[in-house]
Amino acid sequence: MRYVSTRGAAPVLSFGEAMLTGLARDGGLYVPEGSPAMPPDEIAGLAGLSYEETAYRVMRPFVGDTFTDAEFRGAIDAAYRGFGHAARAPLVQLAPNHFLLELFHGPTLAFKDFAMQLIGQLFQIALARDGRRITIVGATSGDTGSAAIEAFRGLDNVDVFILFPEGRVSDVQRRQMTTPSEANVHALALAGDFDDCQARLKDMFNDFAFRDAVGLAGVNSINWARVLAQVVYYFTAAVSLGAPERAVSFTVPTGNFGDIFAGQIAKRMGLPVERLVIATNQNDILHRCLTTGRYATDGVKPSLSPSMDIQVSSNFERALFDAYGRDGKAVAQLMEELKREGGFGISQGALQALRGTYASGRVSEEETLATIARTHGDTGELLCPHSAVGVAVAEAQRDPAVPMITLATAHPAKFPDAVERATGLRPGLPARMADLFDRSERVTPVPNDLAALEALIKERRRN
Ligand SMILES: *Cc1c(COP(=O)(O)O)cnc(C)c1O
């Protein structure tokens, strides 16, 4: 399988190259050139398999010859070994025909671990083979950073720098980034919001001299390998509920659009997915876009679900690329307009294509709290505020005849303040990380300034 950029003007790469590169050199995102299909009998054959075996079968066609079968299987097994649940992604029932897919049993308690743990393993194999060193720089609204640090801490050929918006991540999120003591880990608290972090990261990727000098690699959700790893749990969940004979729908708490785009890949492979519902908090650019046809930025409003506090949704570019008939020039023009004018209108044809694939809903802060309280009362399940946004949209929009699977994207203990406000209960951390608040923190405050950031990274990285 080969990978092309959504802006049509970057080199075509293999899976391994696209994985190590992250953002394409034309500013676009890599997507697979073709679309491997999984016929119904192969989907049926996934029933009863382990998460790891399903992962191997679903992802293998996308990987090409970058890894041998044995390497790829070994990486998958190692990636999920540290999860706190034997099923990896267990399904819990909330109501008749409404299910919660718990994606928070990984080492940092958010769904990001599914992809990050795997790419940590894959990077290690690829770098050791080529004798290469890289510098990973990531921008995070909280969960990507902790997952990346957990996946790459202590690796010899990787330095990892994580930019997070100062004061806008939860205490648990921050401590997961600032307490690892390995010398290759650098948590940087940026004076700005998540979009500033993401913008400076993009600037670094577009500074080719810097990019090549430090061997810059990206592990944000723009990295195709991350999207791919997330395709797997759409299969395990749907097959558990009767796919391929029975279609299911998914509701996905959405920020940067990586997770829900993985659902679209699963659908394109042949998984019977009836609806893919985007659930947003008050930072609702995607919901407004699907409703009005105009994608327009509008400042970030800090919310109870901070991992979805974005105004630019990076992976949406991949959906636009498909909606515009894979016309990279058209996408590049839209992105130029976004940069210049803060927004763009979507053509009628593309909007129709997007609406044919995605539905959407927006949830207020009050509804988020009410959903946490109601779900706890009805089922005993404690939802994190992101998952609550998903459950609220799913309840409002679901067709009772079709199983709805809402993705629970983080563990409630990662956002204890919101959960306590809603229910009066303060969820405790799982035993394996119960001492998180006793560990000492290490963090560097940084300005929202490209030159200063680049200088710091050059100085701190090991050679
Ligand atoms: C990252 C994250 C999201 C948003 O996922 P995207 O792939 O960026 O849409 C939602 N919930 C939690 C808890 C997250 O960490």
XYZ file of C-alpha atoms and ligand atoms in Angstrom:
478
model
C 0.000 0.000 0.000
C 1.262 3.469 -0.902
C 0.334 6.765 0.719
C -0.511 10.067 -0.947
C -0.898 13.559 0.488
C -4.310 15.244 0.768
C -2.769 18.254 -0.981
C -1.453 16.239 -3.874
C 2.051 17.742 -4.028
C 4.228 15.645 -1.692
C 6.172 12.460 -2.444
C 4.205 9.206 -2.449
C 5.452 7.104 0.486
C 5.351 3.590 1.893
C 3.568 2.875 5.184
C 6.846 3.015 7.096
C 7.902 6.318 5.558
C 4.486 7.886 6.096
C 4.550 6.704 9.717
C 7.966 8.227 10.437
C 7.153 11.432 8.557
C 3.787 12.446 9.988
C 2.838 15.634 8.158
C 3.482 15.640 4.389
C 5.944 18.163 2.982
C 3.181 20.022 1.141
C 1.401 20.582 4.468
C -1.108 17.806 3.762
C -1.921 14.557 5.519
C -1.063 11.113 4.227
C -3.889 8.783 3.233
C -3.765 5.319 1.632
C -3.846 5.351 -2.143
C -6.230 2.417 -2.305
C -8.887 0.948 -0.098
C -8.400 -2.663 1.008
C -11.714 -4.478 1.335
C -12.607 -7.032 3.959
C -15.294 -9.328 2.529
C -18.212 -10.397 4.785
C -16.862 -13.911 5.348
C -13.582 -12.483 6.636
C -15.433 -10.088 8.929
C -17.535 -13.009 10.193
C -14.289 -14.862 10.828
C -13.255 -12.226 13.375
C -15.945 -13.359 15.813
C -14.428 -14.664 19.025
C -10.840 -13.727 18.153
C -8.568 -11.857 20.544
C -8.172 -8.107 20.143
C -4.602 -8.691 18.989
C -5.519 -11.202 16.278
C -8.281 -8.904 15.011
C -5.801 -6.031 14.993
C -3.393 -8.052 12.884
C -6.008 -9.049 10.306
C -7.570 -5.580 10.005
C -4.321 -3.614 9.732
C -2.109 -6.016 7.758
C -3.222 -4.908 4.250
C -2.288 -1.288 5.023
C 1.214 -2.028 6.213
C 2.766 -3.504 3.073
C 6.320 -4.768 3.377
C 7.493 -2.235 5.980
C 7.282 -4.974 8.639
C 7.454 -8.737 8.401
C 4.429 -10.652 9.656
C 6.387 -11.709 12.732
C 7.525 -8.150 13.486
C 4.019 -6.805 13.082
C 2.452 -9.480 15.285
C 5.161 -8.949 17.914
C 4.539 -5.191 17.937
C 0.784 -5.666 18.374
C 1.232 -8.142 21.232
C 3.687 -5.855 23.038
C 1.488 -2.786 22.490
C -1.570 -4.129 24.291
C 0.137 -6.235 26.979
C 0.100 -3.338 29.470
C -3.649 -2.752 29.221
C -5.707 -3.233 32.367
C -8.473 -5.277 30.706
C -8.203 -8.663 28.988
C -10.648 -7.635 26.258
C -8.625 -4.406 25.636
C -11.764 -2.606 24.369
C -14.723 -4.045 26.324
C -18.358 -3.229 25.510
C -20.753 -2.303 28.312
C -24.494 -1.963 27.856
C -26.130 1.351 28.833
C -29.705 0.832 27.628
C -31.594 -1.388 25.189
C -29.493 -1.317 22.026
C -27.091 1.348 23.348
C -23.577 0.261 24.187
C -20.462 1.946 25.526
C -17.096 0.961 24.067
C -14.614 1.444 26.897
C -11.373 2.630 25.331
C -9.722 3.757 28.563
C -8.001 0.669 29.910
C -4.559 1.564 28.513
C -1.629 2.902 30.539
C -2.688 6.589 30.390
C -6.437 5.975 30.631
C -7.534 7.395 27.268
C -8.154 5.878 23.842
C -4.951 7.481 22.554
C -3.052 4.543 24.075
C -4.457 2.169 21.439
C -2.544 3.934 18.697
C 0.372 5.361 20.621
C 1.434 2.106 22.253
C 1.453 0.449 18.850
C 3.401 3.144 17.060
C 5.918 3.211 19.915
C 6.645 -0.433 19.097
C 6.667 0.132 15.333
C 8.962 3.186 15.536
C 11.399 1.196 17.648
C 11.627 -1.619 15.076
C 11.944 0.734 12.099
C 14.553 3.004 13.716
C 16.703 0.173 15.031
C 16.729 -1.405 11.585
C 17.870 1.800 9.859
C 20.155 3.008 12.665
C 18.203 6.272 12.667
C 17.464 8.764 15.438
C 14.437 11.025 15.499
C 12.950 13.873 17.493
C 9.275 13.524 18.183
C 7.435 16.758 18.783
C 3.768 16.570 19.638
C 1.032 19.060 20.459
C -1.583 17.953 22.923
C -4.806 19.034 24.540
C -3.849 16.555 27.247
C -4.257 12.933 26.271
C -2.025 12.608 23.203
C 0.932 13.966 25.126
C 0.655 11.592 28.032
C 0.086 8.651 25.702
C 3.109 9.619 23.563
C 5.384 10.040 26.554
C 4.266 6.695 27.931
C 4.946 5.019 24.580
C 8.372 6.567 23.895
C 9.894 7.133 27.347
C 13.389 5.694 27.694
C 13.852 4.750 24.006
C 17.467 5.192 22.882
C 16.863 6.574 19.414
C 13.974 8.919 20.224
C 13.738 12.278 22.007
C 10.194 13.369 22.743
C 8.973 16.935 23.261
C 5.334 17.580 24.091
C 3.710 21.016 23.852
C 0.635 21.430 26.020
C -1.421 24.574 26.703
C -0.393 25.841 30.106
C -3.198 25.645 32.662
C -5.652 23.985 30.260
C -5.068 20.315 30.955
C -6.335 18.381 33.969
C -4.005 17.650 36.900
C -3.930 13.955 36.034
C -3.107 14.725 32.399
C -0.363 17.140 33.372
C 1.185 14.776 35.898
C 1.209 11.933 33.396
C 3.395 14.181 31.218
C 5.580 15.804 33.863
C 6.377 12.913 36.204
C 8.260 10.472 33.922
C 11.932 10.894 34.852
C 13.577 9.607 31.655
C 16.067 12.034 30.098
C 14.507 11.728 26.634
C 11.159 13.139 27.826
C 10.435 16.895 27.762
C 7.080 18.363 28.800
C 6.728 21.953 27.545
C 3.970 24.188 28.953
C 3.176 26.678 26.194
C 1.716 30.116 26.892
C -1.341 29.735 24.646
C -4.176 27.356 23.817
C -4.162 24.000 22.050
C -4.531 25.586 18.620
C -1.358 27.596 19.301
C 0.442 24.366 20.204
C -0.807 22.739 17.037
C 0.061 25.761 14.895
C 3.654 25.933 16.213
C 4.016 22.207 15.565
C 2.867 22.684 11.980
C 5.312 25.589 11.617
C 8.158 23.313 12.707
C 7.165 20.741 10.115
C 7.081 23.452 7.458
C 10.566 24.668 8.436
C 12.390 22.069 6.337
C 15.861 23.076 7.564
C 14.833 22.482 11.183
C 12.823 19.425 10.241
C 15.791 17.742 8.608
C 18.348 18.937 11.190
C 16.581 17.274 14.127
C 14.935 14.366 12.274
C 11.502 15.671 13.192
C 8.740 13.088 13.443
C 5.100 13.601 14.339
C 2.827 11.399 16.387
C -0.222 13.635 16.423
C -3.433 12.182 15.114
C -2.405 13.435 11.681
C -0.034 10.452 11.670
C -1.693 7.840 9.487
C -0.447 4.957 11.637
C -2.478 6.311 14.531
C -5.672 6.472 12.533
C -5.059 2.926 11.352
C -4.637 1.525 14.869
C -8.013 3.015 15.783
C -9.819 1.215 12.955
C -9.470 -2.052 14.877
C -11.902 -1.406 17.715
C -14.677 -0.478 15.299
C -14.355 -4.036 14.028
C -14.164 -5.738 17.438
C -17.211 -3.812 18.689
C -19.362 -4.301 15.591
C -18.524 -7.996 15.324
C -19.411 -8.506 18.989
C -22.874 -7.137 18.201
C -23.492 -9.209 15.110
C -21.622 -7.716 12.148
C -21.438 -8.461 9.276
C -25.087 -9.667 9.394
C -26.234 -6.769 11.540
C -25.304 -3.135 10.935
C -24.387 -0.888 13.852
C -23.919 2.865 14.369
C -21.218 4.722 16.267
C -21.165 8.016 18.114
C -17.706 9.456 18.628
C -16.700 12.308 20.957
C -14.721 14.334 18.449
C -12.025 16.978 18.421
C -9.326 16.508 15.832
C -11.416 14.003 13.854
C -8.860 11.162 13.989
C -11.000 8.713 15.907
C -14.160 9.102 13.853
C -12.203 9.060 10.602
C -10.958 5.621 11.631
C -14.628 4.606 11.744
C -15.027 5.798 8.183
C -12.046 3.657 7.132
C -13.663 0.634 8.794
C -16.863 1.358 6.896
C -15.033 1.703 3.616
C -13.345 -1.647 4.223
C -16.777 -3.216 4.368
C -17.853 -3.068 8.007
C -21.632 -2.439 8.003
C -21.814 0.960 9.708
C -25.186 2.651 9.425
C -24.324 6.045 10.889
C -21.188 7.756 12.143
C -22.172 10.530 14.509
C -19.779 13.337 15.416
C -20.336 14.512 18.992
C -18.846 17.903 19.887
C -18.827 20.069 22.989
C -19.341 23.840 22.755
C -16.307 23.965 20.451
C -18.538 22.878 17.618
C -16.795 23.797 14.368
C -17.584 20.376 12.890
C -21.246 20.472 13.848
C -21.601 23.994 12.470
C -19.780 22.978 9.326
C -22.063 20.032 8.596
C -25.122 22.133 9.450
C -24.253 25.298 7.511
C -21.706 24.198 4.904
C -19.183 26.712 6.169
C -16.058 25.712 8.084
C -15.155 28.771 10.137
C -12.902 29.132 13.162
C -14.309 30.834 16.200
C -11.862 30.931 19.157
C -11.551 28.135 21.687
C -13.898 28.114 24.670
C -12.415 26.041 27.512
C -14.878 23.295 28.457
C -15.376 20.375 30.810
C -14.085 18.105 28.019
C -10.718 19.758 27.291
C -9.430 17.066 24.921
C -12.059 18.273 22.459
C -11.354 21.999 22.899
C -10.166 22.800 19.397
C -11.167 25.194 16.678
C -9.296 23.619 13.791
C -9.924 19.904 13.391
C -6.831 18.626 11.613
C -7.998 15.246 10.370
C -11.116 16.739 8.822
C -8.819 17.455 5.882
C -8.824 13.720 5.173
C -12.625 13.694 4.997
C -12.554 16.771 2.753
C -10.092 15.043 0.435
C -12.573 12.201 -0.044
C -15.564 14.548 -0.290
C -13.798 16.494 -3.072
C -13.179 13.341 -5.070
C -9.554 13.113 -3.897
C -8.685 16.404 -5.576
C -5.528 17.540 -3.738
C -5.485 20.935 -5.476
C -8.996 21.722 -4.271
C -8.074 20.765 -0.710
C -4.901 22.863 -0.830
C -7.007 25.855 -1.911
C -9.449 25.384 0.955
C -6.584 25.192 3.440
C -5.044 28.363 1.991
C -8.378 30.108 2.436
C -8.622 28.830 6.002
C -5.206 30.255 6.782
C -5.926 33.570 5.065
C -9.524 34.182 6.067
C -10.216 31.867 8.978
C -12.757 29.778 7.098
C -14.091 28.420 3.814
C -17.341 27.342 2.232
C -17.793 23.731 1.159
C -19.128 22.994 -2.315
C -22.633 21.535 -2.560
C -21.356 18.220 -3.877
C -18.780 17.834 -1.142
C -21.244 18.840 1.550
C -23.674 16.229 0.300
C -20.931 13.607 0.409
C -19.994 14.592 3.976
C -23.617 14.522 5.128
C -24.018 11.128 3.537
C -21.256 9.803 5.768
C -21.462 11.802 8.984
C -24.200 13.088 11.251
C -23.395 15.471 14.096
C -24.572 16.923 17.377
C -23.374 19.467 19.933
C -23.646 19.271 23.699
C -23.628 22.152 26.194
C -21.721 22.091 29.457
C -24.950 21.680 31.445
C -26.058 18.739 29.301
C -22.650 17.149 29.777
C -22.967 17.252 33.555
C -26.588 16.106 33.424
C -25.603 13.153 31.237
C -22.875 12.067 33.651
C -25.382 12.216 36.511
C -28.195 10.500 34.615
C -26.014 7.702 33.273
C -24.611 7.042 36.702
C -28.106 6.921 38.167
C -29.468 4.644 35.440
C -26.541 2.257 35.025
C -23.898 2.827 37.714
C -21.397 3.702 34.964
C -19.260 6.800 35.608
C -18.576 8.657 32.349
C -15.723 11.070 31.740
C -17.025 14.386 30.340
C -15.906 13.507 26.776
C -17.720 10.208 26.851
C -20.755 12.018 28.279
C -20.802 14.321 25.244
C -20.943 11.184 23.120
C -23.680 9.540 25.152
C -25.817 12.714 25.080
C -25.628 12.979 21.284
C -26.212 9.249 20.846
C -29.318 9.337 23.023
C -30.725 12.277 21.088
C -30.063 10.876 17.623
C -30.100 7.125 17.706
C -32.486 4.872 15.829
C -33.723 2.393 18.470
C -33.707 -0.410 15.896
C -29.973 -0.150 15.206
C -27.387 -0.895 17.900
C -25.614 2.327 18.832
C -22.062 2.115 20.126
C -20.788 5.235 21.881
C -17.035 5.471 22.284
C -15.907 6.122 25.871
C -12.675 7.945 25.184
C -11.223 8.453 28.670
C -11.426 7.007 32.165
C -13.526 9.102 34.574
C -10.552 9.353 36.964
C -8.713 11.420 34.370
C -11.318 14.189 34.820
C -12.391 13.767 38.453
C -13.528 17.371 38.991
C -16.264 17.218 36.352
C -17.390 13.789 37.488
C -17.555 14.918 41.111
C -19.493 18.032 40.164
C -22.060 15.907 38.361
C -22.407 13.006 40.775
C -20.778 13.919 44.085
C -18.439 10.966 43.580
C -14.718 11.399 43.017
C -13.488 8.519 40.845
C -10.188 7.051 42.029
C -7.206 6.197 39.838
C -6.659 2.504 39.088
C -4.206 0.897 41.511
C -1.379 0.751 38.960
C -1.064 4.545 38.987
C -2.379 5.372 42.445
C 0.859 7.174 43.435
C 0.691 9.679 40.529
C 0.200 12.625 42.883
C 3.235 11.684 44.983
C 5.720 11.756 42.086
C 7.759 14.904 41.418
C 7.094 17.004 38.303
C 9.468 18.302 35.638
C 8.151 20.894 33.175
C 9.568 23.753 31.089
C 7.405 26.853 30.474
C 7.805 28.054 26.859
C 6.571 31.089 24.902
C 4.257 30.804 21.900
C 7.181 31.526 19.590
C 8.604 29.315 16.862
C 12.243 30.435 17.031
C 12.408 30.008 20.807
C 10.874 26.543 20.587
C 13.219 25.401 17.848
C 16.246 26.649 19.775
C 15.162 24.814 22.901
C 14.579 21.553 21.049
C 17.945 21.754 19.296
C 19.674 22.333 22.601
C 17.891 19.642 24.598
C 17.834 16.749 22.157
C 20.568 14.165 22.474
C 22.750 13.656 19.418
C -8.313 13.036 21.816
C -9.571 12.860 22.548
C -10.824 13.048 21.931
C -10.944 13.537 20.502
O -10.467 12.594 19.581
P -10.114 13.051 18.088
O -9.525 11.858 17.447
O -9.133 14.161 18.231
O -11.381 13.490 17.456
C -11.965 12.786 22.659
N -11.894 12.383 23.944
C -10.717 12.209 24.576
C -10.721 11.784 25.994
C -9.520 12.425 23.903
O -8.363 12.240 24.534
